[in-house]
mmCIF file with all atom_site columns, C-alpha atoms and ligand atoms in Angstrom:
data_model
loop_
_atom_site.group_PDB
_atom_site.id
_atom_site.type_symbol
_atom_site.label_atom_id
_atom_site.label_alt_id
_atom_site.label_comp_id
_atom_site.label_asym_id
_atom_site.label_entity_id
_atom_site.label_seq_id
_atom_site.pdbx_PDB_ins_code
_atom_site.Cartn_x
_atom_site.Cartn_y
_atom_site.Cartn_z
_atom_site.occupancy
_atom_site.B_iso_or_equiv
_atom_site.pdbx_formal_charge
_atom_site.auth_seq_id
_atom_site.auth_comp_id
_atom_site.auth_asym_id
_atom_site.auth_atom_id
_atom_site.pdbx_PDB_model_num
ATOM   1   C  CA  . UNK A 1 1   ? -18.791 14.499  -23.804 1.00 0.00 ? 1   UNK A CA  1
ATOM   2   C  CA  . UNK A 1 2   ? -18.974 11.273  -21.782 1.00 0.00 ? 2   UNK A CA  1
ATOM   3   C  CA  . UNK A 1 3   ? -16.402 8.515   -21.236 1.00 0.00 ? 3   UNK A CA  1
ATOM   4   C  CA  . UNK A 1 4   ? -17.616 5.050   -20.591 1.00 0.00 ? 4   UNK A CA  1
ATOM   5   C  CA  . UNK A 1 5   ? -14.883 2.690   -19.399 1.00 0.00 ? 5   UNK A CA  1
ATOM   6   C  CA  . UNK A 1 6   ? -15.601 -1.428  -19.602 1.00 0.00 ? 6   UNK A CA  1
ATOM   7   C  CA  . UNK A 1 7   ? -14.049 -3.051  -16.495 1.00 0.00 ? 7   UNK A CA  1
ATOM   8   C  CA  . UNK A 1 8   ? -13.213 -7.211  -16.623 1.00 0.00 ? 8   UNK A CA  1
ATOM   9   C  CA  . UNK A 1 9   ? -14.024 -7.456  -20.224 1.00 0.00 ? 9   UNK A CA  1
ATOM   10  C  CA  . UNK A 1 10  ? -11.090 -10.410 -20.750 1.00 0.00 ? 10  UNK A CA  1
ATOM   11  C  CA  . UNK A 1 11  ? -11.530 -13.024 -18.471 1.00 0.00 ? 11  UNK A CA  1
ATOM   12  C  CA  . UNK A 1 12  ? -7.359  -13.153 -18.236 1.00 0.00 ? 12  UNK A CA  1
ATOM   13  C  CA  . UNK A 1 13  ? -7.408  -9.892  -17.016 1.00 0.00 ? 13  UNK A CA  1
ATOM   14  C  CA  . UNK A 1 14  ? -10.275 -10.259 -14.189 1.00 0.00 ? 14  UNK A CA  1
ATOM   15  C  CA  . UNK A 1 15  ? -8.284  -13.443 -12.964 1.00 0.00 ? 15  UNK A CA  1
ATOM   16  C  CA  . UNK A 1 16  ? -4.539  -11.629 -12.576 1.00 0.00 ? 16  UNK A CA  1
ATOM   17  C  CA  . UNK A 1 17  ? -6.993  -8.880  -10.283 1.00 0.00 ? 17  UNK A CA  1
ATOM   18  C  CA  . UNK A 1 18  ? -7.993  -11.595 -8.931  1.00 0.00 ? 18  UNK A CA  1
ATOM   19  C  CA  . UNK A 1 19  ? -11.895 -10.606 -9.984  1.00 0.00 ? 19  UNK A CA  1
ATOM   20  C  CA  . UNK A 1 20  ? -14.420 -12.973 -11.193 1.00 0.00 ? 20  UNK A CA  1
ATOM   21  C  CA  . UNK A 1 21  ? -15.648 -13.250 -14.618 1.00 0.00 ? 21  UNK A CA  1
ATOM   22  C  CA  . UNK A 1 22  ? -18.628 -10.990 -14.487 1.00 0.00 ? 22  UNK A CA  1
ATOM   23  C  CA  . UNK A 1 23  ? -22.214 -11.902 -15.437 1.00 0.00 ? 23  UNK A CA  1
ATOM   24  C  CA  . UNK A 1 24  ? -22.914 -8.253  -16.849 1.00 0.00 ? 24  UNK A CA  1
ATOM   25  C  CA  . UNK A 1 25  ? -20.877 -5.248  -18.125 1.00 0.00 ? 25  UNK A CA  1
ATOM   26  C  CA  . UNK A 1 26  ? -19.121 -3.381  -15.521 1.00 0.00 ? 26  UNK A CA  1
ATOM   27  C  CA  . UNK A 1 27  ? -19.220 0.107   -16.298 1.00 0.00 ? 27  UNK A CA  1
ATOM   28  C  CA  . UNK A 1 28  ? -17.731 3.134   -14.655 1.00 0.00 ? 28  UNK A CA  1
ATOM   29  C  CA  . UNK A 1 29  ? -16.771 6.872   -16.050 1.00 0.00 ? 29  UNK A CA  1
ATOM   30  C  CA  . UNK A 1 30  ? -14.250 9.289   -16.478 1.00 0.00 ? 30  UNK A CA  1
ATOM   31  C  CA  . UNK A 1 31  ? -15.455 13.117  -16.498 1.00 0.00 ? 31  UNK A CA  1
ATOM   32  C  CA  . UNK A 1 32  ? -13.970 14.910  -19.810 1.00 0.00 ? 32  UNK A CA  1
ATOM   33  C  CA  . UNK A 1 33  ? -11.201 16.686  -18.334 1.00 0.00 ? 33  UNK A CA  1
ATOM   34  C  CA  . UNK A 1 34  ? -9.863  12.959  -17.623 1.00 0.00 ? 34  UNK A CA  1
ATOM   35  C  CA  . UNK A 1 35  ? -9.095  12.962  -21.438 1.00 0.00 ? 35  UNK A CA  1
ATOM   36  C  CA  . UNK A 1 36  ? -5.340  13.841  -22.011 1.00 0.00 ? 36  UNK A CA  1
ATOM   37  C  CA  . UNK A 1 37  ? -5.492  15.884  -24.964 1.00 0.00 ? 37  UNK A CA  1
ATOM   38  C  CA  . UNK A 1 38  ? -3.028  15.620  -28.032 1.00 0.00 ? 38  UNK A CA  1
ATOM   39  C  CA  . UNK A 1 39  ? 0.389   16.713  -27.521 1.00 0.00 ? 39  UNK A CA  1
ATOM   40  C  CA  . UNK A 1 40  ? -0.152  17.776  -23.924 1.00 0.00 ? 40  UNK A CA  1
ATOM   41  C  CA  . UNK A 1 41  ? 2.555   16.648  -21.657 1.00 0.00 ? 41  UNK A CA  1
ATOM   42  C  CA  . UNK A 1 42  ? 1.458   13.700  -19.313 1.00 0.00 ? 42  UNK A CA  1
ATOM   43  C  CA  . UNK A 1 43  ? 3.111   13.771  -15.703 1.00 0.00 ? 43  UNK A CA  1
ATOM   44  C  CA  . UNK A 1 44  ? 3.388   11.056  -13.212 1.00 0.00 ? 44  UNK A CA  1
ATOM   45  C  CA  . UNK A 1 45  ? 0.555   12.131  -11.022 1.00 0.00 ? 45  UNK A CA  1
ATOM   46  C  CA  . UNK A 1 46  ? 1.602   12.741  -7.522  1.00 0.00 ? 46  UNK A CA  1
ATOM   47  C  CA  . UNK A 1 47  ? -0.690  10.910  -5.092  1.00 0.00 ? 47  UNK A CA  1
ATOM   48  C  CA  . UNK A 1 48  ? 0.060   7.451   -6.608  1.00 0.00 ? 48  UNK A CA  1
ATOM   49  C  CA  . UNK A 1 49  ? 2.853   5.494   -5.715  1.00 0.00 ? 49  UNK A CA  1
ATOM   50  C  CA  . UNK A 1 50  ? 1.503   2.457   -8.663  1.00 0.00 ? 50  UNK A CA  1
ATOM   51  C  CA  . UNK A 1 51  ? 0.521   4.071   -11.324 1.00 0.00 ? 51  UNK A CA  1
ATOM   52  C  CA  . UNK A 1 52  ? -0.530  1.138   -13.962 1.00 0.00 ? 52  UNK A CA  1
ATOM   53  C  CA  . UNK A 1 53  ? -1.384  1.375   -17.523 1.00 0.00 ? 53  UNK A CA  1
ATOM   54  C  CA  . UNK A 1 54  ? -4.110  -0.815  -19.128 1.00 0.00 ? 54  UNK A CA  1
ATOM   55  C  CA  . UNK A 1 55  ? -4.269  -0.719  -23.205 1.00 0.00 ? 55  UNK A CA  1
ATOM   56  C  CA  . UNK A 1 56  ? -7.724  -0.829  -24.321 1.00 0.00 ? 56  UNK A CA  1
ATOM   57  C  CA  . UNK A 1 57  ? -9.983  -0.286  -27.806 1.00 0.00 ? 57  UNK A CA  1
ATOM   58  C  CA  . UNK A 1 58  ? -11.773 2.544   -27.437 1.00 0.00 ? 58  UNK A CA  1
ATOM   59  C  CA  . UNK A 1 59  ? -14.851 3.387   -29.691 1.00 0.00 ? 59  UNK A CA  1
ATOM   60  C  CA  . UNK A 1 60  ? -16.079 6.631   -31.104 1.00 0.00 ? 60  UNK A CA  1
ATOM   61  C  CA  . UNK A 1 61  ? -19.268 7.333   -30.488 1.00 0.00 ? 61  UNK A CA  1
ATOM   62  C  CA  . UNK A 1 62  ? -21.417 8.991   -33.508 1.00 0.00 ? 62  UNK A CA  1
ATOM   63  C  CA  . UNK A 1 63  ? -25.174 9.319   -33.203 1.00 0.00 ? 63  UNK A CA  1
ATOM   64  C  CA  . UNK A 1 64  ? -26.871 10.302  -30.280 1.00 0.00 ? 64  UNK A CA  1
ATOM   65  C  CA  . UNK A 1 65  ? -29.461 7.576   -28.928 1.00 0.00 ? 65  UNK A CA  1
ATOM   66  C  CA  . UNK A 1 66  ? -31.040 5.476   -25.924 1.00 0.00 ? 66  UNK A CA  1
ATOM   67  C  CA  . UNK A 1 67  ? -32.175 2.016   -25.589 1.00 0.00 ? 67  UNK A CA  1
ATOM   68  C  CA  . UNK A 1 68  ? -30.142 0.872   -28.352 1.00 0.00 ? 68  UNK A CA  1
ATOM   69  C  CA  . UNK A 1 69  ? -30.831 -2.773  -29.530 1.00 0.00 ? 69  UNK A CA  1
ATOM   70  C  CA  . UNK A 1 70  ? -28.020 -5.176  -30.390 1.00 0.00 ? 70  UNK A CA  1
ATOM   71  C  CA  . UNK A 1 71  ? -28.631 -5.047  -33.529 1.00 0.00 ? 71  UNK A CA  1
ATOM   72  C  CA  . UNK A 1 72  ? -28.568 -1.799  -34.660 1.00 0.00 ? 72  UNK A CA  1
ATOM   73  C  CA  . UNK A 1 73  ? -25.661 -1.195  -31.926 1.00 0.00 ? 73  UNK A CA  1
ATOM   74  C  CA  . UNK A 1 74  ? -22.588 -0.991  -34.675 1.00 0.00 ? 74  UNK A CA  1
ATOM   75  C  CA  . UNK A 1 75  ? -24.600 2.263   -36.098 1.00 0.00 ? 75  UNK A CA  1
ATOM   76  C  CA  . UNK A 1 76  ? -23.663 4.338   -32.890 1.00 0.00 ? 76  UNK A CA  1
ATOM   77  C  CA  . UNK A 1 77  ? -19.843 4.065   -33.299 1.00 0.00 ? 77  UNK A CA  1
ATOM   78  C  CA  . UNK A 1 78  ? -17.889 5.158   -36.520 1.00 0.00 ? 78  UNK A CA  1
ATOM   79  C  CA  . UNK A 1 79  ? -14.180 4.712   -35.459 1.00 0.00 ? 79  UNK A CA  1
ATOM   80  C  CA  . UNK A 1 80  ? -12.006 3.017   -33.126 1.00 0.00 ? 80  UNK A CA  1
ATOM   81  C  CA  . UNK A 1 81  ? -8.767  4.090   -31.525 1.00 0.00 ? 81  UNK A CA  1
ATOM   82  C  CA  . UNK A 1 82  ? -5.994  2.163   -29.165 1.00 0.00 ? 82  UNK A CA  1
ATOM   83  C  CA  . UNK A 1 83  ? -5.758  4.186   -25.927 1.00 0.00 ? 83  UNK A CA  1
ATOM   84  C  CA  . UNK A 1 84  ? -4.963  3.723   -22.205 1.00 0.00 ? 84  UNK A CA  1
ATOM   85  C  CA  . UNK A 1 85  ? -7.026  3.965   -18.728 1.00 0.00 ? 85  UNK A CA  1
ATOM   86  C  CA  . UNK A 1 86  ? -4.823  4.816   -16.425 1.00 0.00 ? 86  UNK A CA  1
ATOM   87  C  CA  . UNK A 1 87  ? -5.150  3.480   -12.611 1.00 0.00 ? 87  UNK A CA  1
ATOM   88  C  CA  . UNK A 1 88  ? -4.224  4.599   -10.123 1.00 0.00 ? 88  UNK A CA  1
ATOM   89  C  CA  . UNK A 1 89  ? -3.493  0.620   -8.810  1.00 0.00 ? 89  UNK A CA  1
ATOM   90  C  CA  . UNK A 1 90  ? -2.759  1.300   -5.619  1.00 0.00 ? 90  UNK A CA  1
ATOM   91  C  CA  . UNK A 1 91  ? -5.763  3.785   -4.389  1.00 0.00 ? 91  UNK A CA  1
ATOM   92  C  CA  . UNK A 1 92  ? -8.078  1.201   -6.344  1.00 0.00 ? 92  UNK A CA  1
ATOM   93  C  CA  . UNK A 1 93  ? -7.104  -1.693  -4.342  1.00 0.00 ? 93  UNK A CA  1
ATOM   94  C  CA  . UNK A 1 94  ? -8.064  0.546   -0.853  1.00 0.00 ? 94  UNK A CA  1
ATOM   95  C  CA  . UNK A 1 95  ? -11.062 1.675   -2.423  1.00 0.00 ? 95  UNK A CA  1
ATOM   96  C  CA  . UNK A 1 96  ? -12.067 -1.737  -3.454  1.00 0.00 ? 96  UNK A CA  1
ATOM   97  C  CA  . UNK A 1 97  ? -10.984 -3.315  0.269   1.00 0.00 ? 97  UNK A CA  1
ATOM   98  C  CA  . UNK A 1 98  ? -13.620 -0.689  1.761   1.00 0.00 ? 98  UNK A CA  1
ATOM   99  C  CA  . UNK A 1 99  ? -16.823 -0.989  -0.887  1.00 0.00 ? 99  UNK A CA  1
ATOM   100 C  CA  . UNK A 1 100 ? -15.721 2.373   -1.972  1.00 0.00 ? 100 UNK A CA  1
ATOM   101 C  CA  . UNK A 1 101 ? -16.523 4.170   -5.503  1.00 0.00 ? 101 UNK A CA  1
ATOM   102 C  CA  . UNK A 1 102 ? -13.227 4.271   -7.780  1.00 0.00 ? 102 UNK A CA  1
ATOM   103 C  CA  . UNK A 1 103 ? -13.291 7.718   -9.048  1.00 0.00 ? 103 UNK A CA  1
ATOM   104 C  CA  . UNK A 1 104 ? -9.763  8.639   -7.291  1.00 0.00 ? 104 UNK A CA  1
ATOM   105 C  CA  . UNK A 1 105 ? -8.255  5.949   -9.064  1.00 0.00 ? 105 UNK A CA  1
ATOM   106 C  CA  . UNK A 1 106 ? -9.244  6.298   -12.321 1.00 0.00 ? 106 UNK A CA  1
ATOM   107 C  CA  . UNK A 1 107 ? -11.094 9.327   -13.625 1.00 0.00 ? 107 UNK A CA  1
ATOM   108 C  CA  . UNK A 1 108 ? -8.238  12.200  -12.266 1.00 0.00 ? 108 UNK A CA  1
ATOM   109 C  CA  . UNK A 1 109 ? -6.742  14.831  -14.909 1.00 0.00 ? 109 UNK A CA  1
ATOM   110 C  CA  . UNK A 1 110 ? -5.573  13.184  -17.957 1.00 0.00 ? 110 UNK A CA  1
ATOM   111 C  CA  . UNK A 1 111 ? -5.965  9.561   -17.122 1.00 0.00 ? 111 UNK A CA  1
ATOM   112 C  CA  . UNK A 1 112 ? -7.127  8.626   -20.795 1.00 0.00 ? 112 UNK A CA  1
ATOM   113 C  CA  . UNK A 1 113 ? -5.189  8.641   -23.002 1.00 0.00 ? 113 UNK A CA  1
ATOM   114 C  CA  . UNK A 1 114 ? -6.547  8.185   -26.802 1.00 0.00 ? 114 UNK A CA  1
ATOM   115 C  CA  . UNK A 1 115 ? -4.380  7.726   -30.074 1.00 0.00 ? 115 UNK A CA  1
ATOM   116 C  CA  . UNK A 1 116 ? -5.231  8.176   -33.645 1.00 0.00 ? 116 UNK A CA  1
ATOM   117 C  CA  . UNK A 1 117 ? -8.491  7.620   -34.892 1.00 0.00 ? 117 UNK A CA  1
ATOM   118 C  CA  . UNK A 1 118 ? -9.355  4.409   -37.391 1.00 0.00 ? 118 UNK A CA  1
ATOM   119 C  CA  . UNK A 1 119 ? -12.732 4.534   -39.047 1.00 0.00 ? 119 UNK A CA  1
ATOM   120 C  CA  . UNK A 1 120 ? -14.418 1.432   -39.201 1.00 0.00 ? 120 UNK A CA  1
ATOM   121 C  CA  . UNK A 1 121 ? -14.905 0.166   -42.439 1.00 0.00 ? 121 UNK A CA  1
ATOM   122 C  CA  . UNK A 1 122 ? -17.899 -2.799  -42.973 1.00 0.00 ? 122 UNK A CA  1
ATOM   123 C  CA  . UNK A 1 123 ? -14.608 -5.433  -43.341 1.00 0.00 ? 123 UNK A CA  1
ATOM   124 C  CA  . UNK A 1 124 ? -12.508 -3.446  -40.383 1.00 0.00 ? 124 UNK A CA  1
ATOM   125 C  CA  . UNK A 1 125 ? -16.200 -4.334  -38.348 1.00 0.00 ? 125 UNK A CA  1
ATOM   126 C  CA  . UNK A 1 126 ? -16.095 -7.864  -39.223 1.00 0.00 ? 126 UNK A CA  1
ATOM   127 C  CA  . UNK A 1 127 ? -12.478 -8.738  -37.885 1.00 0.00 ? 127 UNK A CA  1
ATOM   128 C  CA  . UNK A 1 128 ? -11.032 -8.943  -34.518 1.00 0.00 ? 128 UNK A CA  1
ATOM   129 C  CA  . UNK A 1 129 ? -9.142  -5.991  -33.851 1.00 0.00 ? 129 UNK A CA  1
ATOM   130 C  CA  . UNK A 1 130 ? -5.117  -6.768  -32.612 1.00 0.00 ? 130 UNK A CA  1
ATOM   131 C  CA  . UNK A 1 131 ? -3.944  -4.505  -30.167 1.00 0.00 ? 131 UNK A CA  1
ATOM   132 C  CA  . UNK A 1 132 ? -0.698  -4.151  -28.400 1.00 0.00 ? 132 UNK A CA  1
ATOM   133 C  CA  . UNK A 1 133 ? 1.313   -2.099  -25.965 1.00 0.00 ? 133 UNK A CA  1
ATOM   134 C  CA  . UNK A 1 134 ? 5.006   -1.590  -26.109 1.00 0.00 ? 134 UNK A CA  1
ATOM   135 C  CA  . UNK A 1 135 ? 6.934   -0.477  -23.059 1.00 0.00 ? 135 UNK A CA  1
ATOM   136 C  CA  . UNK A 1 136 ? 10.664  0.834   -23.624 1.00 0.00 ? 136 UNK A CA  1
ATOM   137 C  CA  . UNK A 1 137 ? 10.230  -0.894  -26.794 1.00 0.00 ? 137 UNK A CA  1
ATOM   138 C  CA  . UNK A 1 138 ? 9.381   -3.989  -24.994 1.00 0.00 ? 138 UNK A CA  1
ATOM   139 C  CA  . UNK A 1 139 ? 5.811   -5.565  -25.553 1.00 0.00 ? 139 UNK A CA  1
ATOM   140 C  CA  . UNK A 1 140 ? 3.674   -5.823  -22.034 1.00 0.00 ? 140 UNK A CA  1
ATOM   141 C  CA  . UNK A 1 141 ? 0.339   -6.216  -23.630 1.00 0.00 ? 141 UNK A CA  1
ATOM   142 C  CA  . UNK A 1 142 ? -1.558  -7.832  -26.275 1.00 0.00 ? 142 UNK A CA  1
ATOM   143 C  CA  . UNK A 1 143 ? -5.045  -7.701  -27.050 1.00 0.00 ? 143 UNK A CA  1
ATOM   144 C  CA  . UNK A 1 144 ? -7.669  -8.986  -29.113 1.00 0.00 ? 144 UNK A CA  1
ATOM   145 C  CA  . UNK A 1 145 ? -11.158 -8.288  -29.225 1.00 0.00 ? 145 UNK A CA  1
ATOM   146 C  CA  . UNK A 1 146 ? -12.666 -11.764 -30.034 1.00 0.00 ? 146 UNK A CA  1
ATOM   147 C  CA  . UNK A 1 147 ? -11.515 -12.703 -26.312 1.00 0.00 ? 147 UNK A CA  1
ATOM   148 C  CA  . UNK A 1 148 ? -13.818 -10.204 -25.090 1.00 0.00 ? 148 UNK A CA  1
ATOM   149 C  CA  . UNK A 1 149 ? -16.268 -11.327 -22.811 1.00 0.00 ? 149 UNK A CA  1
ATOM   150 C  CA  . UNK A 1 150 ? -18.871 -8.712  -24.069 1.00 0.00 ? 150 UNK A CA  1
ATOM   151 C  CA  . UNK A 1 151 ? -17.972 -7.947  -27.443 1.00 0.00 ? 151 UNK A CA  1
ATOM   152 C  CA  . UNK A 1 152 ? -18.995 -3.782  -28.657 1.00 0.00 ? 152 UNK A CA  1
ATOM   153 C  CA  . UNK A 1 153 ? -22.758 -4.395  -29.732 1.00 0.00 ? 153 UNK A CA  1
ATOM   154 C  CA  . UNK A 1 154 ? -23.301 -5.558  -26.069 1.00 0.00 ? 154 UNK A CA  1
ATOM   155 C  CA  . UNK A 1 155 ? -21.455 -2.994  -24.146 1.00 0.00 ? 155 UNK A CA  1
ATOM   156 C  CA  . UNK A 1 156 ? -22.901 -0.281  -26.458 1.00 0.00 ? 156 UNK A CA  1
ATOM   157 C  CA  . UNK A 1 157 ? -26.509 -1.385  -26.240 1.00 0.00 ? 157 UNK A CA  1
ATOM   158 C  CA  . UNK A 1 158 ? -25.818 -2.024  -22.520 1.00 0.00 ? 158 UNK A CA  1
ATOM   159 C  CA  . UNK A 1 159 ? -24.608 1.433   -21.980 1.00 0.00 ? 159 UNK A CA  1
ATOM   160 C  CA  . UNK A 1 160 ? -27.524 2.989   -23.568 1.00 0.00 ? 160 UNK A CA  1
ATOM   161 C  CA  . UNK A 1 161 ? -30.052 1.402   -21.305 1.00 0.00 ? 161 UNK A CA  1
ATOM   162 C  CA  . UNK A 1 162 ? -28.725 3.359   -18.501 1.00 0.00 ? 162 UNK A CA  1
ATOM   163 C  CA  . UNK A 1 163 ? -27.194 6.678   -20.397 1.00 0.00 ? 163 UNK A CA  1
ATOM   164 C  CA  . UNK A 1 164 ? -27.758 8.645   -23.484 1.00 0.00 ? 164 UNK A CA  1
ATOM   165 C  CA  . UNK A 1 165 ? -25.117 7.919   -25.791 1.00 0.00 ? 165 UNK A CA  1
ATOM   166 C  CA  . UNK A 1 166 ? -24.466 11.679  -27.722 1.00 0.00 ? 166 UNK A CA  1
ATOM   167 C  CA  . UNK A 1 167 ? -21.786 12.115  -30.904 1.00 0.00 ? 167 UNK A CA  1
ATOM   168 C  CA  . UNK A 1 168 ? -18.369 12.152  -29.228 1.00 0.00 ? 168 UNK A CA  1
ATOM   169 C  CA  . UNK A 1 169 ? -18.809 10.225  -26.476 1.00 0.00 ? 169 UNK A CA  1
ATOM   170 C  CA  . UNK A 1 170 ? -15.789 7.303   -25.620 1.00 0.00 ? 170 UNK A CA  1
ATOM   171 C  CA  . UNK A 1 171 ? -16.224 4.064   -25.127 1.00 0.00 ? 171 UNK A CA  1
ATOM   172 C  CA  . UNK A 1 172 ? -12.855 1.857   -23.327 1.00 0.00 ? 172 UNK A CA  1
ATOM   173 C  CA  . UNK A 1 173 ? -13.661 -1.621  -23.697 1.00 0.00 ? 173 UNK A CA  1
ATOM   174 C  CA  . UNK A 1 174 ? -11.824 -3.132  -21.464 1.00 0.00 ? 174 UNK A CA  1
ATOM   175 C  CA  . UNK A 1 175 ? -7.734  -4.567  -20.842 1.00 0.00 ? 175 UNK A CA  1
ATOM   176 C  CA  . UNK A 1 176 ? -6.637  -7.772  -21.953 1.00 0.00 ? 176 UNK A CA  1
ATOM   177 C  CA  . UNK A 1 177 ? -4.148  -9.126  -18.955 1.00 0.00 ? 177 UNK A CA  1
ATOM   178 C  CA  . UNK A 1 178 ? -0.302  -7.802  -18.363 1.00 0.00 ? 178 UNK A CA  1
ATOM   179 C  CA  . UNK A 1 179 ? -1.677  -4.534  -16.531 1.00 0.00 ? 179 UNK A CA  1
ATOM   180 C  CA  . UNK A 1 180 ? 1.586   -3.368  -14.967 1.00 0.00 ? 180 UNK A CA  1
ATOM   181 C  CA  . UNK A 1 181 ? 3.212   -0.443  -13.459 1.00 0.00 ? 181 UNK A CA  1
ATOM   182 C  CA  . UNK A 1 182 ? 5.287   2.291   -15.167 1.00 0.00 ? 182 UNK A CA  1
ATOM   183 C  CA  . UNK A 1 183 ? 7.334   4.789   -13.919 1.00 0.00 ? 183 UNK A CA  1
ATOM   184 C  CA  . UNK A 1 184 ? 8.714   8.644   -15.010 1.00 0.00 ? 184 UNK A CA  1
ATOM   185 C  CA  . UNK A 1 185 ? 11.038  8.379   -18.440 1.00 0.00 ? 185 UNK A CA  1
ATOM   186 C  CA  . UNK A 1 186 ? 9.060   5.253   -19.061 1.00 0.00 ? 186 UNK A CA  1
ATOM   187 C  CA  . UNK A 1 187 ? 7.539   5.298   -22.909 1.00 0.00 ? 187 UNK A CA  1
ATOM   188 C  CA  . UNK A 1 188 ? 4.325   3.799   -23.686 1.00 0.00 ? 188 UNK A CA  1
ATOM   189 C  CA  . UNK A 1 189 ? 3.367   3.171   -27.807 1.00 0.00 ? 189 UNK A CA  1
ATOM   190 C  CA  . UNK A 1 190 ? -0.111  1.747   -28.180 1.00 0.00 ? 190 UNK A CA  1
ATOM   191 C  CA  . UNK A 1 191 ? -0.341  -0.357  -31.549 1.00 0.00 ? 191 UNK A CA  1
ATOM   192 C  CA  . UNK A 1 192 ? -3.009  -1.830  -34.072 1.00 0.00 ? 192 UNK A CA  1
ATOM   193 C  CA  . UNK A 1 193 ? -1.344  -4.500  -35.605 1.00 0.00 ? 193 UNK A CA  1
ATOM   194 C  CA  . UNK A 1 194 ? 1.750   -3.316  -36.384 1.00 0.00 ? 194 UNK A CA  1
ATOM   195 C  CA  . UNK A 1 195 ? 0.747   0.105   -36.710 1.00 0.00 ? 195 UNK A CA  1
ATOM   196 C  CA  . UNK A 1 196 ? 1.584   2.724   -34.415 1.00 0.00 ? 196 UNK A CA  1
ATOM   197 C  CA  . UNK A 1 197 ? -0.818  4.834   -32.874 1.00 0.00 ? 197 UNK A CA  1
ATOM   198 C  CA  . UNK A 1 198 ? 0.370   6.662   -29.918 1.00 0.00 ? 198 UNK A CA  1
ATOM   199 C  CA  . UNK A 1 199 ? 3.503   7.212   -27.831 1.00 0.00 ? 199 UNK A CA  1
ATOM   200 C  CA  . UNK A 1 200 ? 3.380   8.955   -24.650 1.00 0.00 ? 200 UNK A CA  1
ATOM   201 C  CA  . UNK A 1 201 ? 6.164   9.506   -22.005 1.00 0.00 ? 201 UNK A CA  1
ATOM   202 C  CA  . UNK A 1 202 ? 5.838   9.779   -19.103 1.00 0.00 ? 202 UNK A CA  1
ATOM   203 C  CA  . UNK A 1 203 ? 7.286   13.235  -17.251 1.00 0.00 ? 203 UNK A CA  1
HETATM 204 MG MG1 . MG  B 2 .   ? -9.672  -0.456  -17.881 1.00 0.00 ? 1   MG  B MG1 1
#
C-alpha cells in the first residue's frame, strides 16, 4: 500500500507558506507504517517542537492501473475520507531552507491519520466536498474541494504517469489554509459537512 500526499493544492494555503501557486501537482509519499491505524493511540512525536496538522480529502484507491487518462480517472477511486498529514513544521522549514527531501517531516510513524470511509456515489462525485477541522471544539479549518487547484481526475491521472496506482492505495489531496500547531491534550475532529468523522487526541 502506497500513500500519495498533494502538496499546494489551495492556492490560500501555498500563500500563508509563503509558496507559489504551482504549475503542476506536487507530490510526495508517506511509507505505510506512516498510517495511524484505528484506535491506536497517537503521541506527540518527540523530535518536533511544531507539530502542525493539515485536514485534507483523502481518496481510496480501487483498481490497480498506470497511465490513467482524465477521463476515466474517477474509476480508480471508490471512497473518500477526511484525514490529516501531519508535519512536522518545524524540520520542514530546515529541510526546505537547505534543498533537502521532506521525509523527516512528514512520512514518520503514524503521521496520517484517516477517518471513516464515504463511498462515492455518482451525485456525492458531482458536488464539492465540505470539509472542516475542529480544534478543542473550535473550528481552525475549512475546506472545499472546488478551490482546488488540481481537482482528483488530475492528481489521479497525474500520479499514475509516474506510479502504479494498486487497490488500497491513499491519495491526500491537499490543505486548504489555517495549518496550525497543536499541542498534547489538544483534540482534533475532522468533519464532512456536519458529519463527524474522526477525533483524535493527542497523548
Ligand atoms: Mg498536506
Amino acid at each position: 500500500m502506497k500513500i500519495f500526499c498533494v502538496g499546494r493544492n489551495y492556492a490560500d494555503h501555498a500563500k500563508e507558506l509563503g509558496n507559489a501557486v504551482p504549475e503542476e501537482p506536487v507530490i510526495f509519499m508517506k511509507p505505510k507504517s506512516a498510517l495511524l491505524l484505528s484506535n491506536a493511540p497517537f503521541y506527540y512525536p518527540e523530535f518536533t517542537n511544531e507539530l502542525h496538522y493539515e485536514t485534507e480529502v483523502v481518496l481510496r484507491i480501487c483498481k490497480n492501473g498506470r497511465y490513467v487518462g482524465e477521463y476515466d480517472a474517477h474509476e480508480y477511486y471508490d471512497a473518500f475520507t477526511i484525514g490529516i498529514d501531519f508535519t512536522a513544521r518545524d524540520i520542514q522549514a530546515e529541510l526546505k531552507k537547505k534543498g533537502l527531501p521532506w521525509e523527516k517531516a512528514k512520512a514518520w510513524d503514524n503521521s496520517a491519520i484517516i477517518g471513516k470511509w464515504i463511498p462515492f456515489t455518482p451525485e456525492l462525485r458531482e458536488k464539492p466536498i465540505l470539509f472542516s477541522l475542529q480544534k478543542n471544539k473550535e473550528l481552525v479549518q475549512s475546506g472545499n474541494t472546488s478551490d482546488m487547484i488540481f481537482p482528483f481526475d488530475v492528481i489521479v491521472a497525474h500520479v499514475s504517469q509516474y506510479f502504479s496506482l494498486n487497490i488500497g492505495d491513499l491519495i491526500y489531496t491537499g490543505t486548504p489554509a489555517g495549518v496550525g500547531e497543536c499541542v498534547t491534550n489538544d483534540v482534533l475532529e475532522g468533519f464532512y459537512q456536519n458529519e463527524k468523522i474522526f477525533s483524535l487526541e493527542i497523548k
